RNA sequence: UGGGCCGUCGCCAAGCGGUAAGGCAUCGGGUUUUGAUCCCGACAUGCGUAGGUUCGAUCCCUACCGGCCCAGCCA
């Protein structure tokens, strides 16, 4: 797969001219003043679900930073909570990261690789009087923690001796205590205005099997106790995460300061990527899947990486979008229009052109011999000469788009009208004579004439065609199914302010067209190629629904359409 | 309302005391056998608000206003 080359970064990417973002500035300084000699980052997902467009930003940022500064980026699964995780997700996450065009440094890492070290560090904290086993129940702990405006109070178990804590913690590990019976807490400050510093739980008992470590452990470290230390073990220099972890930073630093870690990573936070007209919360995406509003996690309308892949997005368009959106600490919502822009930009450059009639209307060229056929040639791409020419059969009967014919129309209509001319793209100029209708008055066929010698030339009589329309020969084409996708939600912010996002699902987000007529050459379309169906948009084969006999094309995105937006009367 | 963070064009986003980059979108115009692409042009006397410091402030100070995050043995 050509799109998996992690080196395909050069062309078109605005990387060069762009001013540095705040994290790049920090790294540049750190490198300049020698506080670090080399960059190490990491992308640290918990394997508890499918990745979506929001994760793409983190992937792009972490891997991109390493790439730009000649460093390395690890893929580390933050698997400290076995009850929510599954091996299925580690597989899909690895696939998504690679598809986006990145390769992690060395082996895939897991926080669970460090469980023994983490355990020893917890013991170290106990020995230095900085951690204790607390027997308060979860409810009691909540009550003791205080509130946002009131300080918490010390647990009655806070002053246990080191020996007692050591013994209790060993019992926890040995499985001698029940889930919830107690937990290990860091001893920091129950009156801290920062809730995360009010003696956070760092180890809890969970008697469940872990997807990586099996039943080796029945106690698991919390995120806060595992993340920074994992960074330190891996030599991560810049631990980049999202804004909601800002409050955790003092805790992150407290562990690093109070433990003999091999390095001192620093945490930096940026705002997560939000896109309008969609939702990205795992709970909501799951609901869309579970309630059958979409076809699965990889439904082409989903904002998941797998959905976008199936839809036909290019990895580059997603990376470019992340870059275009920028890296700051401002909580914003980016316009999907920007994503559509980077998508079209990439597709326009690389997609071979083709013609496909979505809603066919037959045109009979009455002055064209019944037994005659020709092969028309067309460029593979109008702005590139490195793409092979296409050969398209042409004959007496051709299909054109229903929308491209009107019995009569005003001068703004640049398509086929009775008595007027249009060019069949890459073929003849034709002039319409009559429209044949069925009993209900629907136009079922159009009679027209070709203008002799107009292939590649303007008509000899000087009467130029009004416009250019696409067509497909009736005697030789590929009948196929085409799926048109629109945004999944009709509301800019489907879940803003506690709105019920399900109320805003777009009933027309999927339009299935059958009996579409594509140019014959498309019968050989490979599954990962994206085409521009001229005048319509970009399309790719749906890997799931297509069979050898029945091709299904997904519309990745339509062409920019200034005509469709204006008053066409 | 305790703490943390954030507020520059409709949406992103530069700017770091010397008089508002850029992109997306939008609106004009040109080229074009895709109403696509491409090309030109327009688009913040204004930087959440009010004061203050300064010859000069989006950048410094003060006070307000607005938004986001934190009271999981989730991450």
XYZ file of C-alpha atoms (C1' of nucleotides) in Angstrom:
644
model
C 0.000 0.000 0.000
C 1.629 3.157 -1.181
C -0.048 5.280 1.438
C 1.812 3.528 4.237
C 5.104 5.077 3.376
C 5.969 7.229 6.382
C 8.315 9.247 4.221
C 5.703 10.665 1.896
C 5.737 14.038 3.573
C 7.306 16.363 1.116
C 4.925 17.524 -1.533
C 2.360 20.147 -0.783
C 2.770 20.015 2.959
C 2.826 23.521 4.403
C 5.301 22.381 7.066
C 8.121 24.606 5.896
C 6.686 28.086 6.051
C 4.414 27.621 9.055
C 5.427 29.380 12.262
C 6.369 27.011 15.089
C 3.625 26.055 17.521
C 4.222 26.486 21.227
C 5.387 22.919 21.766
C 7.816 23.127 18.875
C 9.181 26.314 20.395
C 9.710 24.610 23.738
C 11.496 21.723 22.059
C 13.625 24.059 19.977
C 14.712 25.847 23.153
C 15.326 22.630 25.061
C 17.531 21.406 22.265
C 19.334 24.732 22.017
C 20.092 25.093 25.718
C 21.047 21.458 26.061
C 18.389 20.479 28.567
C 17.717 17.533 26.269
C 20.009 16.076 23.641
C 17.380 14.182 21.673
C 13.603 14.075 21.471
C 11.462 11.183 22.604
C 7.680 11.320 22.456
C 4.937 8.757 22.709
C 1.360 8.176 21.626
C -0.309 6.557 24.655
C -3.848 5.303 23.952
C -5.750 3.076 26.317
C -6.882 0.078 24.253
C -10.508 0.517 25.161
C -12.103 1.563 21.866
C -11.581 2.679 18.309
C -9.538 5.719 17.392
C -11.259 8.765 15.930
C -10.326 12.049 14.284
C -9.475 13.534 17.687
C -6.849 10.867 18.269
C -5.429 11.588 14.837
C -4.284 14.968 16.112
C -2.391 13.401 18.989
C -0.838 10.833 16.666
C 0.114 13.497 14.154
C 1.529 15.712 16.911
C 3.569 13.094 18.750
C 4.914 11.279 15.716
C 5.298 14.523 13.810
C 7.313 16.143 16.599
C 9.692 13.201 16.712
C 10.011 13.278 12.944
C 10.654 17.010 12.717
C 13.263 17.030 15.454
C 14.979 13.806 14.463
C 13.738 11.916 17.502
C 11.669 8.851 18.175
C 8.059 8.231 19.059
C 6.829 5.189 20.942
C 3.430 3.594 20.721
C 2.542 2.779 24.301
C -0.714 1.229 25.317
C -1.761 2.693 28.627
C -3.323 -0.528 29.818
C -3.736 -0.029 33.548
C -7.432 -0.806 33.704
C -8.094 -4.354 32.466
C -11.831 -4.150 32.973
C -12.204 -1.712 30.083
C -9.624 -3.016 27.702
C -9.293 -5.637 25.017
C -6.702 -7.031 22.637
C -9.081 -6.281 19.751
C -8.437 -2.590 20.323
C -4.682 -2.889 20.434
C -4.824 -4.469 16.995
C -7.083 -1.810 15.521
C -5.057 1.029 17.043
C -1.816 -0.319 15.612
C -3.443 -0.578 12.204
C -4.791 2.967 12.375
C -1.451 4.466 13.393
C 0.310 2.742 10.518
C -2.380 3.678 8.065
C -1.944 7.321 9.063
C 1.612 6.889 7.887
C 3.588 6.456 11.075
C 5.873 3.800 12.489
C 6.650 3.633 16.175
C 10.116 3.213 17.521
C 11.044 -0.402 18.266
C 8.525 -2.746 19.801
C 5.070 -1.656 20.835
C 5.181 -0.721 24.522
C 2.626 -1.387 27.239
C 2.317 0.212 30.645
C 1.785 -3.348 31.814
C 5.398 -4.059 30.839
C 6.310 -1.932 33.835
C 3.984 -3.397 36.457
C 6.807 -4.964 38.476
C 8.858 -1.757 38.456
C 5.786 0.259 39.342
C 5.102 -2.103 42.223
C 8.639 -1.633 43.505
C 8.265 2.127 43.269
C 5.037 1.943 45.239
C 6.946 0.030 47.917
C 9.572 2.765 47.805
C 6.930 5.372 48.457
C 5.636 3.381 51.427
C 9.145 3.037 52.797
C 9.742 6.744 52.580
C 6.456 7.424 54.339
C 4.804 8.812 51.236
C 2.123 6.214 50.649
C -0.305 4.266 52.782
C -2.932 1.594 52.520
C -6.359 3.020 53.176
C -9.342 0.930 54.182
C -11.882 3.664 53.602
C -14.592 2.556 51.178
C -14.986 4.423 47.905
C -17.936 6.330 49.362
C -16.079 7.215 52.520
C -13.106 8.311 50.543
C -15.284 10.650 48.552
C -16.689 12.134 51.737
C -13.212 12.595 53.207
C -11.929 14.221 50.057
C -13.925 17.389 50.638
C -15.301 19.473 47.796
C -14.053 22.055 45.351
C -14.441 24.739 47.975
C -13.838 22.797 51.174
C -10.616 21.038 52.147
C -10.656 17.285 52.706
C -9.708 15.578 55.936
C -7.164 12.925 56.686
C -8.187 9.298 56.555
C -8.014 7.520 59.919
C -5.575 5.126 58.254
C -3.207 7.831 57.104
C -0.752 7.378 59.941
C -0.211 3.634 59.665
C 3.360 2.550 60.170
C 5.641 1.767 57.306
C 5.759 -1.883 58.347
C 2.017 -2.196 58.541
C 1.628 -0.555 55.122
C 4.272 -2.822 53.644
C 2.515 -5.886 54.990
C -0.880 -4.736 53.833
C 0.376 -3.863 50.346
C 2.005 -7.283 50.073
C -1.320 -8.832 51.007
C -3.015 -6.795 48.322
C -0.611 -8.138 45.747
C -0.963 -11.674 47.050
C -4.685 -11.586 46.462
C -5.510 -11.929 50.145
C -7.779 -8.903 50.156
C -11.070 -8.410 48.350
C -11.694 -5.909 45.605
C -12.544 -2.591 47.156
C -11.378 -3.603 50.604
C -8.573 -1.089 50.501
C -6.337 0.863 48.165
C -2.854 2.310 48.211
C -2.767 6.106 48.352
C -0.014 8.639 47.920
C 0.329 10.768 51.049
C 0.353 14.332 49.789
C -2.094 16.956 51.065
C -5.774 16.483 51.863
C -6.250 20.242 51.944
C -4.729 20.984 48.560
C -6.822 23.236 46.351
C -5.881 20.817 43.582
C -8.164 17.817 44.045
C -5.637 15.519 42.414
C -3.209 16.121 45.233
C -5.634 15.041 47.978
C -3.981 11.662 48.503
C -4.755 10.085 45.139
C -5.272 6.336 44.899
C -2.280 4.797 43.163
C -3.075 1.069 43.394
C -6.404 -0.717 43.502
C -7.447 -4.321 43.718
C -9.013 -5.733 40.545
C -9.375 -9.470 40.408
C -9.771 -9.697 36.674
C -7.572 -11.082 33.928
C -5.553 -8.576 31.939
C -5.271 -8.830 28.164
C -1.481 -8.657 28.382
C -0.540 -10.013 31.789
C -3.279 -12.578 32.285
C -3.857 -13.339 35.959
C -0.362 -12.388 37.003
C -1.672 -9.357 38.887
C -4.725 -8.570 40.964
C -3.658 -5.037 41.810
C -3.286 -2.397 39.139
C -1.653 1.042 39.195
C -3.767 4.089 38.430
C -3.181 6.270 35.384
C -1.380 8.890 37.461
C 0.982 6.393 38.993
C 1.767 4.708 35.709
C 1.915 7.393 33.084
C 4.786 9.622 34.109
C 6.848 6.718 35.334
C 6.286 4.928 32.052
C 7.511 8.071 30.322
C 10.561 8.107 32.575
C 11.352 4.461 31.879
C 11.126 5.006 28.146
C 13.189 8.159 28.249
C 10.318 10.273 26.994
C 11.467 13.887 26.999
C 8.233 15.655 26.110
C 5.060 13.992 27.301
C 2.326 15.675 25.324
C -1.287 15.272 26.376
C -4.571 17.138 26.280
C -5.747 20.054 28.407
C -7.788 18.093 30.930
C -4.530 16.745 32.347
C -3.181 20.147 33.301
C -4.341 19.603 36.865
C -2.479 16.310 36.928
C 0.866 17.868 36.134
C 1.773 18.672 39.747
C 1.074 15.051 40.598
C 3.049 13.850 37.586
C 5.966 15.897 38.828
C 5.513 14.802 42.438
C 5.996 11.144 41.503
C 9.027 11.896 39.368
C 10.511 13.947 42.202
C 9.854 11.336 44.865
C 10.926 8.253 42.949
C 14.364 7.188 41.677
C 13.295 7.310 38.046
C 15.906 6.979 35.297
C 14.878 10.259 33.643
C 12.768 13.334 34.216
C 10.155 13.747 31.509
C 8.088 16.927 31.292
C 4.386 17.104 30.544
C 2.862 19.650 28.140
C -0.798 20.057 27.337
C -2.583 21.165 24.166
C -6.265 21.458 23.359
C -7.965 18.454 21.849
C -9.335 18.566 18.353
C -13.061 19.168 18.075
C -14.825 19.236 14.729
C -18.285 20.614 14.101
C -21.226 18.599 12.778
C -20.027 15.491 14.549
C -19.543 13.810 17.912
C -16.435 12.052 19.127
C -17.284 10.883 22.591
C -16.793 7.159 22.820
C -20.131 6.705 24.523
C -21.990 8.484 21.753
C -20.165 6.773 18.927
C -20.928 3.453 20.577
C -24.558 4.405 20.824
C -24.661 5.163 17.095
C -23.286 1.701 16.423
C -25.343 -0.180 19.018
C -28.628 1.411 18.035
C -28.007 0.787 14.367
C -27.859 4.406 13.248
C -24.728 3.460 11.367
C -23.315 0.308 9.926
C -20.572 -0.255 12.494
C -17.477 1.467 13.837
C -16.106 1.685 10.313
C -19.262 3.026 8.701
C -18.054 5.579 6.132
C -19.985 8.294 7.959
C -18.237 7.719 11.262
C -15.488 10.095 12.446
C -13.417 7.052 13.387
C -10.109 6.466 11.641
C -11.463 3.146 10.357
C -14.617 4.824 9.064
C -12.668 7.540 7.330
C -10.351 4.948 5.824
C -13.307 3.014 4.431
C -14.935 6.203 3.205
C -11.839 6.925 1.149
C -10.048 9.661 3.085
C -6.328 9.779 2.397
C -3.961 9.618 5.375
C -2.268 12.739 4.100
C -5.484 14.729 4.083
C -5.974 13.888 7.753
C -2.413 14.826 8.646
C -2.700 18.074 6.703
C -5.935 18.843 8.487
C -4.284 18.407 11.887
C -1.532 20.739 10.821
C -3.959 23.278 9.429
C -5.938 23.288 12.669
C -2.805 24.060 14.665
C -1.598 23.359 18.181
C -2.631 25.714 20.990
C -4.322 25.674 24.378
C -7.500 27.293 23.079
C -10.640 25.204 23.321
C -12.180 25.543 19.912
C -14.264 23.757 17.354
C -12.765 23.424 13.937
C -14.961 23.658 10.857
C -15.314 20.355 8.955
C -14.928 22.541 5.915
C -11.212 22.580 6.679
C -11.086 18.798 6.634
C -12.985 18.777 3.371
C -10.498 21.281 2.005
C -7.402 19.183 2.777
C -9.225 16.113 1.482
C -10.106 17.699 -1.848
C -6.680 19.260 -2.124
C -4.973 15.880 -1.866
C -7.527 14.028 -3.958
C -7.483 16.617 -6.736
C -3.752 16.203 -7.098
C -3.682 12.437 -7.117
C -7.011 11.013 -8.242
C -7.207 9.706 -11.800
C -10.268 11.036 -13.616
C -13.154 8.922 -14.810
C -16.756 9.390 -15.856
C -19.751 7.829 -14.210
C -23.412 8.629 -14.746
C -25.245 8.429 -11.444
C -28.810 8.870 -12.674
C -28.817 7.743 -16.302
C -30.904 9.229 -19.073
C -30.507 7.706 -22.523
C -29.495 9.883 -25.436
C -29.851 8.485 -28.950
C -27.618 10.155 -31.498
C -29.873 9.875 -34.489
C -27.290 10.850 -37.065
C -24.695 8.390 -35.800
C -24.589 5.044 -37.619
C -26.248 2.214 -35.701
C -23.418 -0.242 -36.141
C -20.609 2.231 -35.590
C -18.492 2.526 -32.448
C -15.346 4.498 -31.732
C -12.796 4.705 -28.953
C -12.396 8.148 -27.472
C -9.240 8.933 -25.559
C -9.095 11.131 -22.516
C -6.303 12.260 -20.203
C -5.959 10.406 -16.910
C -5.637 13.801 -15.218
C -6.053 17.261 -16.761
C -3.035 18.804 -15.046
C -0.716 15.815 -15.147
C 0.870 14.016 -18.059
C 2.265 11.166 -15.997
C -1.073 9.406 -15.799
C -2.056 7.007 -18.569
C -4.663 8.019 -21.125
C -8.083 6.444 -20.881
C -9.870 4.745 -23.737
C -13.602 5.110 -23.756
C -15.994 3.339 -26.096
C -18.474 5.610 -27.854
C -21.554 4.633 -29.846
C -24.975 5.661 -31.069
C -26.535 5.509 -27.610
C -25.008 7.120 -24.549
C -26.084 7.734 -20.983
C -26.024 11.224 -19.564
C -27.057 12.549 -16.176
C -30.795 13.252 -15.801
C -29.897 16.643 -14.330
C -27.912 17.522 -17.409
C -30.949 17.800 -19.662
C -33.875 20.192 -19.673
C -36.428 20.772 -22.368
C -35.963 24.464 -21.890
C -33.860 26.607 -19.602
C -32.493 30.085 -19.068
C -29.038 31.184 -20.106
C -27.487 30.283 -16.755
C -28.054 26.606 -17.483
C -24.942 25.366 -19.233
C -26.123 21.878 -20.102
C -28.220 20.150 -22.727
C -31.425 21.871 -23.835
C -33.567 21.188 -26.890
C -32.231 23.128 -29.817
C -28.977 23.846 -27.969
C -25.546 22.288 -27.890
C -23.255 20.789 -25.261
C -20.029 18.930 -25.523
C -19.869 15.343 -24.413
C -16.597 15.516 -22.509
C -13.689 14.219 -24.557
C -16.079 13.424 -27.428
C -18.522 15.137 -29.771
C -20.521 18.282 -29.437
C -24.172 17.299 -29.696
C -27.400 19.192 -30.259
C -30.716 18.048 -28.770
C -33.801 17.673 -30.961
C -36.514 16.022 -28.890
C -37.448 14.529 -25.554
C -39.445 11.300 -25.436
C -41.748 10.865 -22.439
C -43.620 8.031 -20.793
C -47.333 8.132 -19.950
C -46.615 9.937 -16.717
C -44.802 12.677 -18.588
C -41.312 11.698 -17.425
C -38.528 12.196 -19.884
C -37.222 8.752 -20.746
C -35.046 9.402 -23.766
C -33.527 12.262 -25.650
C -32.902 12.420 -29.360
C -29.911 14.415 -30.449
C -27.379 14.726 -33.236
C -23.618 14.832 -33.178
C -21.902 17.732 -34.856
C -19.543 16.206 -37.393
C -15.829 16.590 -36.806
C -16.270 18.197 -33.383
C -14.064 15.789 -31.416
C -11.209 17.953 -30.268
C -12.488 20.864 -32.372
C -15.027 23.598 -32.095
C -17.996 23.076 -34.439
C -17.170 24.239 -37.961
C -20.246 26.460 -38.090
C -18.930 28.523 -35.218
C -21.820 27.734 -32.857
C -20.058 26.783 -29.659
C -21.557 24.437 -27.061
C -23.030 25.927 -23.888
C -21.122 23.587 -21.639
C -19.545 20.218 -21.114
C -21.241 17.179 -19.613
C -20.075 13.689 -18.769
C -21.438 10.562 -20.448
C -20.949 6.818 -20.743
C -21.551 4.629 -23.785
C -24.682 2.508 -23.532
C -23.195 -0.497 -25.294
C -20.124 -0.886 -23.129
C -19.981 0.270 -19.524
C -19.889 -0.873 -15.938
C -23.203 -0.938 -14.118
C -22.541 -0.287 -10.461
C -23.874 0.940 -7.149
C -22.852 4.304 -5.764
C -23.242 5.415 -2.173
C -23.453 9.131 -1.516
C -22.660 10.209 2.019
C -23.582 13.426 3.686
C -22.717 14.605 7.189
C -24.179 12.401 9.903
C -25.678 15.319 11.804
C -27.643 18.331 10.652
C -26.684 20.425 13.678
C -23.330 22.257 13.888
C -22.887 21.036 17.431
C -25.100 17.959 17.835
C -24.192 17.382 21.458
C -23.481 20.897 22.689
C -25.008 22.044 25.947
C -26.516 18.695 26.821
C -28.518 18.440 23.598
C -29.682 14.998 22.561
C -27.418 14.322 19.616
C -29.712 11.583 18.314
C -32.316 14.244 17.606
C -30.005 15.769 15.050
C -29.108 12.753 12.982
C -29.296 13.573 9.304
C -31.967 11.304 7.772
C -30.298 11.741 4.380
C -26.749 10.930 5.372
C -26.746 7.910 3.077
C -28.140 7.812 -0.441
C -27.783 4.502 -2.271
C -27.889 4.726 -6.046
C -28.147 1.576 -8.137
C -27.895 1.121 -11.866
C -25.230 3.779 -12.198
C -23.188 3.633 -15.400
C -19.444 4.001 -15.081
C -16.916 4.109 -17.879
C -15.903 0.593 -18.852
C -12.343 0.891 -17.573
C -13.565 1.164 -14.000
C -14.349 -2.549 -14.009
C -10.661 -3.010 -13.244
C -10.563 -0.454 -10.423
C -8.297 -1.636 -7.603
C -9.796 -1.444 -4.103
C -7.555 1.290 -2.722
C -7.647 3.694 -5.673
C -9.593 6.907 -5.462
C -11.051 8.409 -8.621
C -12.527 11.693 -9.502
C -15.784 11.072 -11.295
C -15.646 14.247 -13.304
C -18.127 16.965 -12.421
C -19.219 14.978 -9.366
C -16.642 14.176 -6.784
C -14.159 11.641 -5.546
C -15.054 7.988 -5.277
C -13.468 4.767 -4.117
C -14.509 1.141 -4.055
C -16.141 0.048 -0.814
C -13.985 -2.836 0.310
C -16.789 -4.311 2.372
C -19.701 -4.287 -0.049
C -18.007 -4.731 -3.409
C -17.767 -8.130 -5.046
C -16.308 -9.119 -8.399
C -19.703 -8.850 -10.093
C -21.180 -6.046 -8.052
C -19.052 -2.955 -7.579
C -19.984 -0.450 -4.931
C -18.377 2.980 -4.933
C -18.335 5.310 -1.949
C -18.350 9.016 -2.552
C -15.459 10.294 -0.479
C -16.414 13.937 -0.975
C -18.151 15.933 -3.650
C -16.424 18.513 -5.810
C -16.616 22.064 -4.628
C -19.962 23.208 -5.989
C -20.561 26.922 -6.494
C -23.384 26.224 -8.953
C -25.276 24.013 -6.527
C -25.141 26.746 -3.923
C -26.630 29.464 -6.027
C -30.133 30.229 -7.077
C -30.519 28.134 -10.214
C -33.843 29.479 -11.359
C -18.200 30.265 44.017
C -11.300 26.675 45.873
C -7.666 25.627 42.091
C -5.949 25.287 36.979
C -6.298 26.953 31.906
C -8.213 29.987 27.922
C -10.418 34.598 25.332
C -7.061 38.288 18.089
C -12.119 38.409 11.503
C -17.922 33.540 10.711
C -13.976 29.084 11.907
C -8.717 27.948 12.835
C -4.312 30.922 13.841
C 0.479 34.302 13.788
C 1.942 38.285 16.903
C 5.903 38.483 22.799
C 5.984 47.234 23.681
C 6.642 50.291 17.741
C 1.551 50.868 15.342
C -3.088 43.542 13.218
C 0.697 37.437 9.044
C -1.591 33.348 6.907
C -5.278 29.473 5.973
C -10.538 27.869 5.689
C -15.233 30.081 4.549
C -17.508 34.142 1.974
C -17.941 37.829 -2.080
C -16.190 39.827 -6.899
C -13.243 38.937 -11.586
C -10.024 35.982 -15.215
C -8.434 31.159 -17.572
C -10.667 26.387 -18.526
C -13.626 20.387 -23.201
C -14.881 19.130 -15.075
C -20.312 25.324 -13.061
C -13.626 21.358 -10.637
C -8.586 22.888 -10.619
C -5.629 27.268 -11.340
C -4.961 32.712 -11.181
C -6.112 37.734 -9.475
C -8.800 41.002 -6.037
C -11.991 42.210 -1.575
C -12.638 40.793 3.525
C -10.424 43.155 11.844
C -8.784 51.812 12.660
C -9.801 46.249 15.561
C -7.185 42.236 19.343
C -13.470 39.822 25.790
C -14.642 44.722 28.763
C -13.053 48.960 31.709
C -9.275 51.552 33.775
C -3.867 52.364 34.378
C 1.659 52.544 33.021
C 4.209 54.412 28.466
C 6.100 59.068 23.447
C 3.546 54.579 21.936
C -0.016 48.537 24.353
C -3.069 42.898 21.127
C 1.475 42.577 23.797
C 2.996 45.272 30.807
C -0.341 46.227 35.482
C -5.290 46.171 37.970
C -10.331 44.961 38.161
C -14.255 42.931 35.929
C -16.934 39.660 32.055
C -17.231 35.041 29.373
C -15.733 29.827 28.367
C -13.380 25.000 29.528
C -11.359 21.365 33.217
C -11.041 19.088 38.393
C -14.789 16.379 43.970
C -13.531 7.792 39.661
C -10.500 2.600 43.749
C -11.567 5.784 34.610
C -7.900 7.431 31.237
